[in-house]
Every structure is written in structure tokens, then in C-alpha cells.
Short mmCIF file of N, CA and C in Angstrom, two decimals:
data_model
loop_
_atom_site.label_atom_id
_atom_site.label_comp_id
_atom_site.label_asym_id
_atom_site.label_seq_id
_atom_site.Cartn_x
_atom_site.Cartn_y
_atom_site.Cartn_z
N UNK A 1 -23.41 0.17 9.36
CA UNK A 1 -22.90 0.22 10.71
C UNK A 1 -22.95 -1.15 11.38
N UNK A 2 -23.99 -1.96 11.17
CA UNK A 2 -23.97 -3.13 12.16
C UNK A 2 -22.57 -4.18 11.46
N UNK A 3 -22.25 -3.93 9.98
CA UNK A 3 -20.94 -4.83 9.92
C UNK A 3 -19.89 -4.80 10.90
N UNK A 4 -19.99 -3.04 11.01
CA UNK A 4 -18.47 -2.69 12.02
C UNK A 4 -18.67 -3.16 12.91
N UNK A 5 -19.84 -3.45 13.35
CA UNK A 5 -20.33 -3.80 15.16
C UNK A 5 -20.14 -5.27 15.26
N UNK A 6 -20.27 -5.75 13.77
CA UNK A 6 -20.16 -7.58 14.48
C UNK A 6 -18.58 -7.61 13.69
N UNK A 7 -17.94 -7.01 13.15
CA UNK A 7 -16.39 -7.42 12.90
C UNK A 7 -15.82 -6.73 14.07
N UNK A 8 -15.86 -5.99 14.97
CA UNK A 8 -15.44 -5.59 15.97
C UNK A 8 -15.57 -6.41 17.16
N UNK A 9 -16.52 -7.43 16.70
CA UNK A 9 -16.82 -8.23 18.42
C UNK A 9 -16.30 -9.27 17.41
N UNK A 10 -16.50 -9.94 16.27
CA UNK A 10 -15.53 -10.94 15.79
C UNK A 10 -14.09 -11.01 15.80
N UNK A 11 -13.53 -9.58 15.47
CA UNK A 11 -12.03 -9.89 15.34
C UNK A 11 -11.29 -9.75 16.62
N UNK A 12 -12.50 -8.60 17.79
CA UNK A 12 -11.25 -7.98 18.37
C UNK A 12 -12.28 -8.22 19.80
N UNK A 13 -13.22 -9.14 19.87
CA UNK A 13 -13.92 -8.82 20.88
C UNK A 13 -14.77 -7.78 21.82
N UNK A 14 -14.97 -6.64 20.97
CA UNK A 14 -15.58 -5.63 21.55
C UNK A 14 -16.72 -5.61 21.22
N UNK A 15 -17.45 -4.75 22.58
CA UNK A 15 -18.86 -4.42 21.85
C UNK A 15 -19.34 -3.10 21.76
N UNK A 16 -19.81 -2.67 20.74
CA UNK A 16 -19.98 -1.48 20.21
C UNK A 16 -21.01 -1.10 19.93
N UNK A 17 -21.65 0.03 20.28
CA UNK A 17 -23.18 0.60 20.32
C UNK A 17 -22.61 1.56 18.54
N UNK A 18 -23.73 1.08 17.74
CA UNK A 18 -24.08 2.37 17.17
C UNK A 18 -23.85 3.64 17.06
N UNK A 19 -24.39 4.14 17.93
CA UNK A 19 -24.63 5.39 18.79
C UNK A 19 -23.52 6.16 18.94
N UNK A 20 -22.08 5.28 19.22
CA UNK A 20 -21.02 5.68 19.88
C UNK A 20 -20.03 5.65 18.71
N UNK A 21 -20.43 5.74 17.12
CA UNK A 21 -19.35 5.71 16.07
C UNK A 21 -19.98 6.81 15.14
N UNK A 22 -19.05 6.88 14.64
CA UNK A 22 -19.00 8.07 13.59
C UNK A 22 -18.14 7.98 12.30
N UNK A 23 -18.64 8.16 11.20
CA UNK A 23 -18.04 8.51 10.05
C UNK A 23 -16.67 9.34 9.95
N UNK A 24 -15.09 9.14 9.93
CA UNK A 24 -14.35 9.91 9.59
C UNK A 24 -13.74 10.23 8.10
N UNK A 25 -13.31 9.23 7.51
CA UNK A 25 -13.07 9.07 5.92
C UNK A 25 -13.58 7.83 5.40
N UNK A 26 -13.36 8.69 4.20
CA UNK A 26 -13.15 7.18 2.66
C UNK A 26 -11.99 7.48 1.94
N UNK A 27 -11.50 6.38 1.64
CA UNK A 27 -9.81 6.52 1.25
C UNK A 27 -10.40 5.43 0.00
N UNK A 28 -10.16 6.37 -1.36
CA UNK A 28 -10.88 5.37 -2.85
C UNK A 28 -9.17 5.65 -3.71
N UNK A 29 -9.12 4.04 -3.74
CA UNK A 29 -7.44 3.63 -3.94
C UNK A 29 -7.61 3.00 -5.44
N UNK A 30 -6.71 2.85 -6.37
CA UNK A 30 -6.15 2.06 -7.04
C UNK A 30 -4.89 1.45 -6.90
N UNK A 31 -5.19 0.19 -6.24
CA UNK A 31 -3.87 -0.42 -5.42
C UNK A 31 -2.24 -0.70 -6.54
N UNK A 32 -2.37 -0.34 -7.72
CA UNK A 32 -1.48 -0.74 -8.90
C UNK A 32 -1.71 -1.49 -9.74
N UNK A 33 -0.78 -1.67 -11.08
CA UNK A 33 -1.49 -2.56 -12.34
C UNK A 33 -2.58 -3.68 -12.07
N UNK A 34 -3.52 -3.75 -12.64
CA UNK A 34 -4.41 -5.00 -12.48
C UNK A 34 -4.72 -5.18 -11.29
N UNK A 35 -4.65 -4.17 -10.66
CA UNK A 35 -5.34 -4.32 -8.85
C UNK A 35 -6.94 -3.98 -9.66
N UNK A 36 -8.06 -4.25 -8.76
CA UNK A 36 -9.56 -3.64 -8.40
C UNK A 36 -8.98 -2.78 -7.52
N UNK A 37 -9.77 -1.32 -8.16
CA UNK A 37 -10.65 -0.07 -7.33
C UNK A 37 -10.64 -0.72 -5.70
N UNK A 38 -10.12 0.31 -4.51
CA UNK A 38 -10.60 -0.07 -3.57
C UNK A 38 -11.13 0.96 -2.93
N UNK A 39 -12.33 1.15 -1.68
CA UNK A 39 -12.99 1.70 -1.20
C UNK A 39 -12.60 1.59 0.76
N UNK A 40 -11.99 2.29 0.75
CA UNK A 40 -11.70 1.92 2.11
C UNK A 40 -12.55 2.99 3.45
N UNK A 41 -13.58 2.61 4.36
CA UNK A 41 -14.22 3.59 4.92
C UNK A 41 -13.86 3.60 6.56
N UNK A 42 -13.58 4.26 6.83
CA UNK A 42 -12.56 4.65 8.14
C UNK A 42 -13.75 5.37 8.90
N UNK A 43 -14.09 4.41 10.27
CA UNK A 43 -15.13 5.31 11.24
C UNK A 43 -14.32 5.32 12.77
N UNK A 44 -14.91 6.23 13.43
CA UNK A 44 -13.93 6.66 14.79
C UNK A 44 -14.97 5.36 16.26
N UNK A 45 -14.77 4.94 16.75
CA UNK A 45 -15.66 4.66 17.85
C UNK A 45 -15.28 5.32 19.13
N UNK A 46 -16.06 5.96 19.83
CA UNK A 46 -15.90 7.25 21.03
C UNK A 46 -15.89 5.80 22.20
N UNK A 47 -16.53 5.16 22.22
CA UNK A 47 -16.94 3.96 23.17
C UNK A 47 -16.78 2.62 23.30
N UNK A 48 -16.75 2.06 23.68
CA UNK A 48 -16.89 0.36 23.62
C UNK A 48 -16.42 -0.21 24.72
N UNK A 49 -17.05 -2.37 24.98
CA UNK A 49 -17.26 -2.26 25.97
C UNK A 49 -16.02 -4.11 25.61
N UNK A 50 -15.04 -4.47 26.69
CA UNK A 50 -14.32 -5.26 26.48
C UNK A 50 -12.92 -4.67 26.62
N UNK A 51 -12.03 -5.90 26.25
CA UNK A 51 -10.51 -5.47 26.19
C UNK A 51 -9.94 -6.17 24.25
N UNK A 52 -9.65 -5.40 23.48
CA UNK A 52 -9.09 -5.61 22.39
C UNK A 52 -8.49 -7.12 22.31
N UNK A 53 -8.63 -8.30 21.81
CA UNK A 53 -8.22 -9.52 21.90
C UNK A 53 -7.96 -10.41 20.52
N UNK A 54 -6.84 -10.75 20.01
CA UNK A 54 -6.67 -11.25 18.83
C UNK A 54 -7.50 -12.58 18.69
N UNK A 55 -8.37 -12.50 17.70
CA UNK A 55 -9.88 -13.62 17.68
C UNK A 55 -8.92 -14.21 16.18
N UNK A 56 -8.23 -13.54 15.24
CA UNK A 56 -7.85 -14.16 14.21
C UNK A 56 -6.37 -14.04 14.21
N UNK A 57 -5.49 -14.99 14.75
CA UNK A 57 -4.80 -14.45 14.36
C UNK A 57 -3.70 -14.81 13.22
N UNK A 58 -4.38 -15.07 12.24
CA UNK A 58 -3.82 -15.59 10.86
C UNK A 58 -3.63 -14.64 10.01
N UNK A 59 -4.62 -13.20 10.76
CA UNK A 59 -4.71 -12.05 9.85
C UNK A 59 -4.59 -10.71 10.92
N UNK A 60 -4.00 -11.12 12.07
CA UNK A 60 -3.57 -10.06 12.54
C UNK A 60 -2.59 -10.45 13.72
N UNK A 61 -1.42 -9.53 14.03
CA UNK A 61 -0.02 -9.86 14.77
C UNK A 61 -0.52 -9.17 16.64
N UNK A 62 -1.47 -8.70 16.31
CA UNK A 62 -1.58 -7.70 17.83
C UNK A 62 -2.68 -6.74 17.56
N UNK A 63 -3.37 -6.42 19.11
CA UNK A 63 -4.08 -4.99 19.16
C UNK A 63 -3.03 -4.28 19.88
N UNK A 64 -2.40 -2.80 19.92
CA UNK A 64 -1.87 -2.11 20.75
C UNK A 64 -2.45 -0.62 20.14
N UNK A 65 -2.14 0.00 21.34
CA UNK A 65 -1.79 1.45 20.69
C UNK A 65 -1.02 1.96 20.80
N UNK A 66 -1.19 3.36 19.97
CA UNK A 66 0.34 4.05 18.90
C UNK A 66 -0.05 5.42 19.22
N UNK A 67 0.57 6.04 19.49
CA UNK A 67 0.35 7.68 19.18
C UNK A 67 0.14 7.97 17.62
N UNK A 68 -0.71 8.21 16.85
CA UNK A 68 -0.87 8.52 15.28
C UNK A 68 0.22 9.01 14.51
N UNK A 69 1.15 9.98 15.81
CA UNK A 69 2.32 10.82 15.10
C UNK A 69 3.43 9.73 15.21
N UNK A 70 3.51 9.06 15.78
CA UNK A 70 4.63 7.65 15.89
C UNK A 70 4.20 6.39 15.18
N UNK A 71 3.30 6.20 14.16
CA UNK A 71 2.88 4.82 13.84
C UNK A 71 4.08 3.54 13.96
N UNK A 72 4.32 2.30 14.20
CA UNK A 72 5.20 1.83 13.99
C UNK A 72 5.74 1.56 12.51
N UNK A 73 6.37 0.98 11.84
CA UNK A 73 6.75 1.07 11.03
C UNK A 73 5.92 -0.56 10.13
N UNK A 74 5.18 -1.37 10.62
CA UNK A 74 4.41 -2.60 10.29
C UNK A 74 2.72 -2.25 10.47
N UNK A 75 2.44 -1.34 9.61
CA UNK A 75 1.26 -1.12 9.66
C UNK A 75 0.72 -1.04 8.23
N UNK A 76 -0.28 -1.20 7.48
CA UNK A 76 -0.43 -1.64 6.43
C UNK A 76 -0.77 -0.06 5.78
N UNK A 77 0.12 -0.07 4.31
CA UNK A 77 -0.10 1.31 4.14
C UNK A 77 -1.46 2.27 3.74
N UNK A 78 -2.12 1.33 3.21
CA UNK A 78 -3.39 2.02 3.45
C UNK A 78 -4.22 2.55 4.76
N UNK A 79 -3.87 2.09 5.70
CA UNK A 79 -4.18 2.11 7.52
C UNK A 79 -3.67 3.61 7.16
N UNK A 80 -1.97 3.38 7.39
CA UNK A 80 -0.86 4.45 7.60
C UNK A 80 -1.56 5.72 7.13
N UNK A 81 -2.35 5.95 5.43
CA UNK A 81 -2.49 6.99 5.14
C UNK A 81 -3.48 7.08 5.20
N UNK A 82 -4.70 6.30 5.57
CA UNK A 82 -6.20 6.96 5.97
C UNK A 82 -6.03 7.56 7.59
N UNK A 83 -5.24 6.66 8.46
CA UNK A 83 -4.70 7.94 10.03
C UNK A 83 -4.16 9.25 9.45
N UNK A 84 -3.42 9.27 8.32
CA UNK A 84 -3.16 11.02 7.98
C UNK A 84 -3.93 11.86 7.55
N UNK A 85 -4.70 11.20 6.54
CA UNK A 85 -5.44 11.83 6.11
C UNK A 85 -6.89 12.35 7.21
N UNK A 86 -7.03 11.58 8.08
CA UNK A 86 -8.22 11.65 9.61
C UNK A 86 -7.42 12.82 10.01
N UNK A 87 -5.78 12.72 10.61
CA UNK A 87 -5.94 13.70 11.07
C UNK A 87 -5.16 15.03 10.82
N UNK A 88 -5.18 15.11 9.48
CA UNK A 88 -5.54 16.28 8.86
C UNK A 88 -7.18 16.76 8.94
N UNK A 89 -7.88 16.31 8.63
CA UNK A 89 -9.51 16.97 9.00
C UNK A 89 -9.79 16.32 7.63
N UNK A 90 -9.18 15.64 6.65
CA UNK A 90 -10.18 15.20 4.93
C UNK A 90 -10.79 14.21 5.50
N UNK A 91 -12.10 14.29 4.89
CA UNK A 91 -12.53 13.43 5.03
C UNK A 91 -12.85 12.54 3.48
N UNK A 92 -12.17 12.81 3.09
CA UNK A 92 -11.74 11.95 1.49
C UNK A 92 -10.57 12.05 0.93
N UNK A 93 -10.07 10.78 0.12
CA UNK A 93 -8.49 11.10 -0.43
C UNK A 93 -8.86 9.55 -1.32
N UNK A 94 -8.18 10.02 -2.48
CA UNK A 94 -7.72 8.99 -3.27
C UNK A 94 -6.68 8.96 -3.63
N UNK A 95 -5.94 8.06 -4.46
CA UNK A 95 -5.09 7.76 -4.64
C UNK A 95 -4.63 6.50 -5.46
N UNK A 96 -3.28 6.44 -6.60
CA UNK A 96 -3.18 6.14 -7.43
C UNK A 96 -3.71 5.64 -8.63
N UNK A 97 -4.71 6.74 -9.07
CA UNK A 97 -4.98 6.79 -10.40
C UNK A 97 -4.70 7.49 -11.27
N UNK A 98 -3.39 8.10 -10.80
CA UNK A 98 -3.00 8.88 -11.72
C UNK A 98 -2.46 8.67 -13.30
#
């Protein structure tokens, strides 16, 4: 938990209690040929204290928000399908190792 808490005040300027996050998924990927296994862990934060602010932006275009059922169409697809899979209720999904 304290990674999320200092990449959240690193990337995006917020500050975030502990207290106020929660576990929603893990999304365990095989990104395609000769990719590494990836582990992707998706937590909700109920709280936080700041305004969303691009700290990098070499690796990110914007903070906004989206209605989940409208994502825009520039969102990275692993993002795209761990929000579906949240809100469907899984709280696990993998994908391409078939």
C-alpha cells in the first residue's frame, strides 16, 4: 500500500491515507510472443486530499474523468479491461495465455 500512496503523490499529486483504499482486482496478462507475465493490481481510493496534476508528463497526456461506460477511446488496454472487469464484480481475470 505505501507504493500506491507515494506514486499517487508522485505522479498525480495526491495524498492518500491508507485507510481510504481498497483492493479491487488483479488482472495476470501475457502481453504476446516474448512479452514477460504481467501482474497488474487495481485498488479503488474512496478519499484523497489535492487536485489530480500531471507531475510526468512524458508518461502521461492528462488526469480527467470518464464515466467507465464511455471510456475514451486512448486509454491503455490493459486500464480498459481491468475497469470491466471491476465493474463486473471479478475480482481476477487473466488473459492471453491461451
Amino acid at each position: 500500500m505505501s507504493c500506491l500512496v507515494r506514486e499517487a503523490g508522485e505522479e498525480a499529486g495526491l495524498g492518500i491515507d491508507p485507510r481510504d483504499v481498497e483492493f479491487v482486482h488483479a488482472l495476470h496478462q501475457l502481453p504476446g510472443p516474448g512479452r514477460r507475465p504481467r501482474l497488474q493490481l487495481v485498488f479503488r481510493a474512496r478519499a484523497w486530499t489535492g487536485v489530480p496534476e500531471v507531475r510526468e508528463p512524458d508518461k502521461c497526456l492528462g488526469w480527467r474523468w470518464f464515466d467507465p461506460a464511455a471510456l475514451p477511446e486512448r486509454v491503455v488496454p490493459y486500464t480498459r479491461e481491468a475497469i470491466a472487469h471491476v465493474r463486473a464484480g471479478r475480482p481476477y481475470a487473466e488473459g492471453g495465455w491461451e
